Amino acid sequence: EKGGYEHYMLKEIHEQPQALRQTISGRLDTDIGDVDLNLNIPEEYLQSLEEVQFVACGTSYYAGEYAARLFEKIADVRATVSLASEYMFDGGRDPSRTLTIAVTQSGETADTLSAIRTAAEAGARTLAVTNTLGSTVTREVDDSMYIRAGPEIGVAATKTFASQVITLAMLSVYTGKRCGSLSGGRASTLLENMRAVPGAIQQVLDREQQVKAVAEEYADSDAFFFIGRDLGYPVALEGALKLKEISYDHAEGFASGELKHGPLALVTETTPVLAVLTEGSRSEKTLNNVKEVQARGAPVIVASSMENEKFVDELFKVPSAGLFEPLVANVYWQLFAYHVADSKGRPIDKPRNLAKSVTVE
Ligand code: F6R
């Protein structure tokens, strides 16, 4: 049932191109530059929208962080992200102009359910973005959207993260078109970029042997630091989460610009730094941060769509995909985490102390 793969996680990493084709299937109309999402959200409501709030936990929270940045760029709507366990409906918001979106693969995460109930009680409109038909969250919200990634068995979320980001990207196009802030031309480009993602991820998957060799070379490092900016920042956080949960190594994600405000003290020759340098991640600035860590002797592993990264220790090529390049780069971090953990013989599909679905607060 693992389709010849040693672990479900590896199978699910490799399923991403197919999962994403399902996610977008029948939903993109490139000719008119719009999406067909089968949602019944009134247009007047979207036109007067003041804020989109994402609530989620773990990997889904990082998908929310990616999506909030897309909403600001694509729909020009103020977007905030809360860890579900920290969520409050703050005063000063007009609930009738707020859309609260629960992002949850399982649809059963207790903290996320609690947050979406808080939003609904305050009077906000609610939407669930989930992989699970008929899950609890879908019964609590005004509208639901399915990410259609197919079942995910490995505890570490992989293909569902990619499908969540693309689903939320479609939703940002939907919102931008209906509130008049997104032109048809720009929307068409975004839809083309979305269509390019499955093929771009396939090219990354085809380079797995390169990633495996690099992962094995650095597996015994003291710690791993992931850095990124803008859309690259949630990918840094997600890369670090994946590595720590399945390898049990110390891994942290930082906003590139924050390194010099503290974390740089941790950087040595035995702490590789993994950086995202792509479109949508302000790579010229992150490049300066890469130089800072190199000056401290840290090995630098870069996932990049740029041409001139010859000075780094390891370079993983990211095919072009516009604002989704950081999402494509994330697949390198998934493979890296997998191969570090596999080289140590970890129980990858069932890491200690963790459950696939967390139904307590
Ligand atoms: C990490 C992981 C968890 C989940 C989190 C939320 O790999 O899988 O962090 O993302 O428990 O779960 P859902 O999305 O089901 O609400």
Short mmCIF file of C-alpha atoms and ligand atoms in Angstrom, two decimals:
data_model
loop_
_atom_site.label_atom_id
_atom_site.label_comp_id
_atom_site.label_asym_id
_atom_site.label_seq_id
_atom_site.Cartn_x
_atom_site.Cartn_y
_atom_site.Cartn_z
CA GLU A 1 0.00 0.00 0.00
CA LYS A 2 3.05 2.22 0.21
CA GLY A 3 3.39 1.82 -3.54
CA GLY A 4 6.97 0.59 -3.35
CA TYR A 5 8.14 3.40 -1.06
CA GLU A 6 9.71 2.65 2.27
CA HIS A 7 7.50 5.13 4.11
CA TYR A 8 4.15 6.80 3.55
CA MET A 9 5.85 10.15 3.97
CA LEU A 10 8.09 9.53 0.96
CA LYS A 11 5.14 8.25 -1.07
CA GLU A 12 3.15 11.36 -0.17
CA ILE A 13 6.04 13.68 -1.03
CA HIS A 14 6.13 12.02 -4.46
CA GLU A 15 2.37 12.27 -4.85
CA GLN A 16 2.46 16.07 -4.82
CA PRO A 17 2.28 16.68 -8.58
CA GLN A 18 -0.74 14.40 -8.83
CA ALA A 19 -2.36 15.80 -5.67
CA LEU A 20 -1.97 19.35 -6.97
CA ARG A 21 -3.49 18.46 -10.33
CA GLN A 22 -6.50 17.23 -8.37
CA THR A 23 -6.52 20.40 -6.28
CA ILE A 24 -6.80 22.66 -9.32
CA SER A 25 -8.81 20.33 -11.54
CA GLY A 26 -11.77 22.19 -13.10
CA ARG A 27 -11.19 25.22 -10.92
CA LEU A 28 -9.00 27.44 -13.13
CA ASP A 29 -10.29 29.42 -16.08
CA THR A 30 -7.11 30.83 -17.59
CA ASP A 31 -8.93 32.42 -20.55
CA ILE A 32 -11.02 34.79 -18.48
CA GLY A 33 -8.54 34.91 -15.61
CA ASP A 34 -10.86 33.64 -12.91
CA VAL A 35 -11.50 30.63 -10.72
CA ASP A 36 -14.59 28.49 -10.30
CA LEU A 37 -14.71 27.47 -6.65
CA ASN A 38 -18.36 26.63 -6.22
CA LEU A 39 -18.66 28.97 -3.24
CA ASN A 40 -21.76 30.94 -2.34
CA ILE A 41 -20.16 33.92 -0.68
CA PRO A 42 -22.21 37.04 -1.57
CA GLU A 43 -20.36 39.49 -3.78
CA GLU A 44 -21.48 42.53 -1.68
CA TYR A 45 -19.88 40.89 1.33
CA LEU A 46 -16.56 40.40 -0.47
CA GLN A 47 -16.66 43.96 -1.77
CA SER A 48 -16.90 45.34 1.75
CA LEU A 49 -14.41 42.87 3.25
CA GLU A 50 -11.96 44.46 5.68
CA GLU A 51 -9.94 41.53 6.93
CA VAL A 52 -9.28 37.88 6.26
CA GLN A 53 -8.14 35.98 9.34
CA PHE A 54 -6.46 32.59 9.12
CA VAL A 55 -6.58 30.28 12.12
CA ALA A 56 -4.65 27.01 12.16
CA CYS A 57 -2.00 24.89 13.90
CA GLY A 58 1.37 23.48 12.87
CA THR A 59 1.94 22.98 9.18
CA SER A 60 -1.54 24.32 8.39
CA TYR A 61 -0.57 27.50 10.24
CA TYR A 62 2.43 27.89 7.93
CA ALA A 63 0.11 27.42 4.94
CA GLY A 64 -1.93 30.25 6.49
CA GLU A 65 1.20 32.41 6.76
CA TYR A 66 1.93 31.78 3.07
CA ALA A 67 -1.69 32.50 2.17
CA ALA A 68 -1.88 35.75 4.16
CA ARG A 69 1.04 37.09 2.14
CA LEU A 70 -0.69 35.98 -1.08
CA PHE A 71 -3.93 37.66 -0.06
CA GLU A 72 -2.14 40.94 0.53
CA LYS A 73 -0.29 40.70 -2.80
CA ILE A 74 -3.10 39.29 -4.94
CA ALA A 75 -6.35 40.55 -3.43
CA ASP A 76 -5.00 43.63 -1.65
CA VAL A 77 -6.98 42.64 1.44
CA ARG A 78 -5.62 42.89 4.97
CA ALA A 79 -4.83 39.36 6.10
CA THR A 80 -3.84 38.19 9.58
CA VAL A 81 -2.78 34.77 10.81
CA SER A 82 -3.27 33.36 14.29
CA LEU A 83 -2.15 30.16 15.88
CA ALA A 84 -5.54 28.66 16.69
CA SER A 85 -4.56 28.12 20.31
CA GLU A 86 -3.78 31.84 20.67
CA TYR A 87 -6.76 33.21 18.75
CA MET A 88 -9.05 35.89 20.14
CA PHE A 89 -11.57 38.04 18.34
CA ASP A 90 -10.10 41.44 19.11
CA GLY A 91 -12.18 44.55 19.59
CA GLY A 92 -11.88 47.16 16.88
CA ARG A 93 -12.81 44.66 14.19
CA ASP A 94 -16.15 44.78 12.43
CA PRO A 95 -17.26 41.14 12.48
CA SER A 96 -19.63 41.65 9.57
CA ARG A 97 -16.61 42.60 7.43
CA THR A 98 -14.34 39.82 8.64
CA LEU A 99 -13.84 36.42 7.06
CA THR A 100 -12.24 33.83 9.35
CA ILE A 101 -10.71 30.87 7.54
CA ALA A 102 -9.85 27.65 9.40
CA VAL A 103 -7.05 25.78 7.64
CA THR A 104 -7.03 22.17 8.78
CA GLN A 105 -6.06 19.01 6.95
CA SER A 106 -7.99 16.70 9.26
CA GLY A 107 -10.85 19.05 10.06
CA GLU A 108 -10.72 17.68 13.60
CA THR A 109 -8.01 19.73 15.35
CA ALA A 110 -9.49 20.86 18.68
CA ASP A 111 -7.68 24.20 18.86
CA THR A 112 -8.79 25.11 15.33
CA LEU A 113 -12.40 24.12 16.03
CA SER A 114 -12.36 26.23 19.16
CA ALA A 115 -10.98 29.26 17.28
CA ILE A 116 -13.54 29.02 14.48
CA ARG A 117 -16.34 28.83 17.09
CA THR A 118 -14.98 31.99 18.73
CA ALA A 119 -15.05 33.77 15.36
CA ALA A 120 -18.58 32.58 14.59
CA GLU A 121 -19.84 33.69 18.01
CA ALA A 122 -18.34 37.13 17.43
CA GLY A 123 -20.36 37.32 14.19
CA ALA A 124 -17.68 36.74 11.55
CA ARG A 125 -18.35 34.73 8.43
CA THR A 126 -16.43 31.45 8.55
CA LEU A 127 -14.85 29.21 5.93
CA ALA A 128 -13.06 25.87 6.30
CA VAL A 129 -10.24 24.74 4.02
CA THR A 130 -9.79 21.03 4.64
CA ASN A 131 -8.81 17.69 3.14
CA THR A 132 -11.55 15.72 4.88
CA LEU A 133 -15.09 15.53 3.57
CA GLY A 134 -17.70 15.69 6.31
CA SER A 135 -15.14 16.45 9.03
CA THR A 136 -16.25 18.29 12.17
CA VAL A 137 -15.01 21.68 10.96
CA THR A 138 -17.24 21.52 7.87
CA ARG A 139 -20.29 21.30 10.12
CA GLU A 140 -19.28 24.42 12.07
CA VAL A 141 -18.67 26.89 9.24
CA ASP A 142 -20.65 28.86 6.67
CA ASP A 143 -18.67 27.52 3.68
CA SER A 144 -16.13 24.76 3.01
CA MET A 145 -13.47 24.20 0.38
CA TYR A 146 -11.73 20.89 -0.16
CA ILE A 147 -8.06 20.72 -0.99
CA ARG A 148 -8.46 17.25 -2.63
CA ALA A 149 -4.95 16.02 -1.77
CA GLY A 150 -6.16 12.47 -1.09
CA PRO A 151 -5.57 10.61 2.18
CA GLU A 152 -2.37 11.45 4.05
CA ILE A 153 -1.15 8.68 6.37
CA GLY A 154 2.30 9.90 7.44
CA VAL A 155 2.10 12.00 10.60
CA ALA A 156 4.24 14.70 8.96
CA ALA A 157 2.07 16.77 6.63
CA THR A 158 3.61 17.07 3.15
CA LYS A 159 1.30 16.95 0.13
CA THR A 160 -1.50 18.56 2.11
CA PHE A 161 0.66 21.65 2.76
CA ALA A 162 1.16 22.13 -0.99
CA SER A 163 -2.54 21.58 -1.70
CA GLN A 164 -3.55 23.98 1.07
CA VAL A 165 -1.34 26.75 -0.31
CA ILE A 166 -2.65 26.31 -3.85
CA THR A 167 -6.27 26.16 -2.65
CA LEU A 168 -5.78 29.37 -0.67
CA ALA A 169 -4.07 30.96 -3.69
CA MET A 170 -7.19 30.18 -5.75
CA LEU A 171 -9.27 31.73 -2.98
CA SER A 172 -7.15 34.88 -3.09
CA VAL A 173 -7.77 35.15 -6.84
CA TYR A 174 -11.50 34.62 -6.21
CA THR A 175 -11.49 37.37 -3.59
CA GLY A 176 -9.32 39.77 -5.61
CA LYS A 177 -11.54 39.40 -8.67
CA ARG A 178 -14.72 39.99 -6.70
CA CYS A 179 -13.51 42.97 -4.76
CA GLY A 180 -12.16 44.51 -7.95
CA SER A 181 -8.52 44.69 -6.91
CA LEU A 182 -7.19 42.03 -9.31
CA SER A 183 -7.12 42.52 -13.07
CA GLY A 184 -7.92 39.69 -15.46
CA GLY A 185 -4.41 39.85 -16.94
CA ARG A 186 -2.64 39.49 -13.63
CA ALA A 187 -5.06 36.75 -12.60
CA SER A 188 -4.28 34.82 -15.79
CA THR A 189 -0.58 34.98 -15.02
CA LEU A 190 -1.21 33.67 -11.50
CA LEU A 191 -3.30 30.81 -12.87
CA GLU A 192 -0.53 29.91 -15.30
CA ASN A 193 1.94 29.94 -12.41
CA MET A 194 -0.36 27.58 -10.48
CA ARG A 195 -0.57 25.24 -13.44
CA ALA A 196 3.24 25.20 -13.60
CA VAL A 197 3.62 24.00 -10.00
CA PRO A 198 3.01 20.24 -10.47
CA GLY A 199 5.62 20.07 -13.25
CA ALA A 200 8.07 22.21 -11.28
CA ILE A 201 7.68 19.93 -8.25
CA GLN A 202 8.23 16.91 -10.47
CA GLN A 203 11.58 18.38 -11.53
CA VAL A 204 12.53 18.76 -7.86
CA LEU A 205 11.50 15.15 -7.17
CA ASP A 206 13.66 14.02 -10.07
CA ARG A 207 16.66 15.43 -8.17
CA GLU A 208 16.06 13.38 -5.05
CA GLN A 209 19.45 11.64 -5.27
CA GLN A 210 21.22 15.00 -5.03
CA VAL A 211 19.18 15.93 -1.95
CA LYS A 212 19.80 12.52 -0.37
CA ALA A 213 23.56 12.89 -0.78
CA VAL A 214 23.52 16.37 0.78
CA ALA A 215 21.25 15.22 3.64
CA GLU A 216 23.59 12.33 4.43
CA GLU A 217 26.63 14.59 4.32
CA TYR A 218 25.20 17.02 6.88
CA ALA A 219 23.05 14.63 8.95
CA ASP A 220 25.30 14.78 12.00
CA SER A 221 25.32 18.57 12.31
CA ASP A 222 24.67 20.18 15.71
CA ALA A 223 21.60 22.07 14.48
CA PHE A 224 19.92 23.21 11.26
CA PHE A 225 18.73 26.76 10.62
CA PHE A 226 16.26 27.57 7.87
CA ILE A 227 15.95 31.16 6.70
CA GLY A 228 13.69 33.01 4.30
CA ARG A 229 11.84 36.26 3.70
CA ASP A 230 8.32 37.09 2.63
CA LEU A 231 6.84 33.89 1.09
CA GLY A 232 10.15 32.20 1.90
CA TYR A 233 9.66 32.77 5.64
CA PRO A 234 6.77 30.32 6.19
CA VAL A 235 8.74 27.83 4.10
CA ALA A 236 11.71 28.25 6.46
CA LEU A 237 9.41 27.58 9.43
CA GLU A 238 7.84 24.57 7.72
CA GLY A 239 11.25 23.18 6.71
CA ALA A 240 12.44 23.35 10.31
CA LEU A 241 9.24 21.78 11.67
CA LYS A 242 9.50 18.87 9.22
CA LEU A 243 13.12 18.21 10.10
CA LYS A 244 12.65 18.37 13.87
CA GLU A 245 9.55 16.22 13.99
CA ILE A 246 10.91 13.30 12.01
CA SER A 247 14.68 13.43 12.70
CA TYR A 248 14.54 14.73 16.34
CA ASP A 249 17.38 17.10 15.46
CA HIS A 250 17.40 20.70 16.56
CA ALA A 251 16.04 22.78 13.70
CA GLU A 252 14.71 26.33 13.69
CA GLY A 253 13.28 28.64 11.08
CA PHE A 254 14.08 32.34 11.11
CA ALA A 255 13.07 35.37 9.13
CA SER A 256 16.35 36.10 7.34
CA GLY A 257 16.45 39.68 8.57
CA GLU A 258 16.14 38.57 12.20
CA LEU A 259 19.41 36.62 12.21
CA LYS A 260 21.45 39.63 13.24
CA HIS A 261 19.04 40.39 16.09
CA GLY A 262 20.02 37.29 18.04
CA PRO A 263 20.06 33.91 16.30
CA LEU A 264 23.39 34.65 14.59
CA ALA A 265 25.00 33.84 17.96
CA LEU A 266 24.06 30.20 17.35
CA VAL A 267 25.66 29.97 13.90
CA THR A 268 28.92 27.99 13.63
CA GLU A 269 30.73 25.64 11.20
CA THR A 270 28.55 22.79 12.49
CA THR A 271 25.16 24.45 11.91
CA PRO A 272 24.16 24.37 8.24
CA VAL A 273 21.91 27.22 7.11
CA LEU A 274 19.24 26.42 4.52
CA ALA A 275 17.98 29.43 2.56
CA VAL A 276 15.25 30.09 0.00
CA LEU A 277 16.24 32.48 -2.83
CA THR A 278 13.39 32.66 -5.29
CA GLU A 279 10.76 34.96 -6.69
CA GLY A 280 8.46 36.20 -3.91
CA SER A 281 11.15 35.85 -1.26
CA ARG A 282 13.15 39.08 -1.70
CA SER A 283 16.21 37.06 -2.51
CA GLU A 284 18.62 40.02 -2.94
CA LYS A 285 18.15 40.79 0.74
CA THR A 286 18.38 37.18 1.88
CA LEU A 287 21.59 36.90 -0.12
CA ASN A 288 23.16 39.41 2.29
CA ASN A 289 22.06 37.25 5.22
CA VAL A 290 23.58 34.22 3.51
CA LYS A 291 26.88 36.08 3.37
CA GLU A 292 26.60 36.88 7.10
CA VAL A 293 26.34 33.21 8.01
CA GLN A 294 29.08 32.23 5.58
CA ALA A 295 31.39 34.70 7.31
CA ARG A 296 30.79 32.61 10.50
CA GLY A 297 31.81 29.47 8.63
CA ALA A 298 28.35 27.90 8.37
CA PRO A 299 27.75 25.57 5.42
CA VAL A 300 25.08 27.11 3.20
CA ILE A 301 22.47 25.07 1.36
CA VAL A 302 20.34 27.11 -1.00
CA ALA A 303 17.15 26.37 -2.91
CA SER A 304 17.16 28.96 -5.68
CA SER A 305 15.62 29.94 -8.97
CA MET A 306 18.38 32.51 -9.53
CA GLU A 307 21.36 31.90 -11.77
CA ASN A 308 24.34 33.17 -9.82
CA GLU A 309 24.60 31.20 -6.59
CA LYS A 310 27.96 29.62 -7.37
CA PHE A 311 29.47 30.53 -4.02
CA VAL A 312 27.11 28.40 -1.91
CA ASP A 313 28.06 24.95 -0.63
CA GLU A 314 25.03 23.18 -2.10
CA LEU A 315 22.62 24.51 -4.68
CA PHE A 316 19.17 23.04 -5.34
CA LYS A 317 17.60 24.42 -8.51
CA VAL A 318 14.03 25.70 -8.32
CA PRO A 319 12.19 25.83 -11.67
CA SER A 320 10.30 29.05 -12.31
CA ALA A 321 6.76 29.25 -10.93
CA GLY A 322 6.24 32.92 -10.01
CA LEU A 323 4.93 33.41 -6.47
CA PHE A 324 4.83 29.64 -5.99
CA GLU A 325 8.59 29.17 -6.24
CA PRO A 326 8.95 29.12 -2.43
CA LEU A 327 6.31 26.36 -2.35
CA VAL A 328 8.35 24.40 -4.89
CA ALA A 329 11.52 25.02 -2.86
CA ASN A 330 9.71 23.53 0.15
CA VAL A 331 9.80 20.12 -1.56
CA TYR A 332 13.61 20.20 -1.27
CA TRP A 333 13.25 20.76 2.47
CA GLN A 334 10.79 17.86 2.69
CA LEU A 335 13.23 15.53 0.92
CA PHE A 336 16.10 16.84 3.03
CA ALA A 337 14.20 16.18 6.28
CA TYR A 338 13.18 12.74 5.06
CA HIS A 339 16.72 11.67 4.17
CA VAL A 340 18.30 13.06 7.35
CA ALA A 341 15.71 11.12 9.39
CA ASP A 342 16.01 7.99 7.25
CA SER A 343 19.80 7.94 7.57
CA LYS A 344 19.29 7.82 11.34
CA GLY A 345 16.71 5.04 11.16
CA ARG A 346 13.90 7.12 12.70
CA PRO A 347 10.30 5.81 12.64
CA ILE A 348 9.40 8.41 10.03
CA ASP A 349 5.68 7.76 9.63
CA LYS A 350 5.02 7.74 13.38
CA PRO A 351 7.41 10.07 15.20
CA ARG A 352 7.51 9.73 18.98
CA ASN A 353 4.96 11.74 21.01
CA LEU A 354 3.01 12.91 17.93
CA ALA A 355 -0.42 12.07 16.51
CA LYS A 356 -1.86 12.73 13.04
CA SER A 357 -4.91 14.43 14.43
CA VAL A 358 -4.84 16.37 17.70
CA THR A 359 -8.30 16.35 19.25
CA VAL A 360 -7.44 17.86 22.64
CA GLU A 361 -6.79 21.56 23.39
C1 F6R B 1 3.21 18.67 11.06
C2 F6R B 1 1.79 18.36 11.23
C3 F6R B 1 1.02 19.11 12.27
C4 F6R B 1 -0.37 19.49 11.72
C5 F6R B 1 -1.22 20.15 12.82
C6 F6R B 1 -2.56 20.63 12.29
O1 F6R B 1 3.77 17.88 10.06
O2 F6R B 1 1.25 17.53 10.56
O3 F6R B 1 1.70 20.26 12.68
O4 F6R B 1 -0.19 20.34 10.64
O5 F6R B 1 -1.42 19.24 13.87
O6 F6R B 1 -3.33 19.58 11.80
P1 F6R B 1 -4.59 19.84 10.89
O7 F6R B 1 -4.11 20.44 9.63
O8 F6R B 1 -5.21 18.49 10.70
O9 F6R B 1 -5.48 20.79 11.65
#
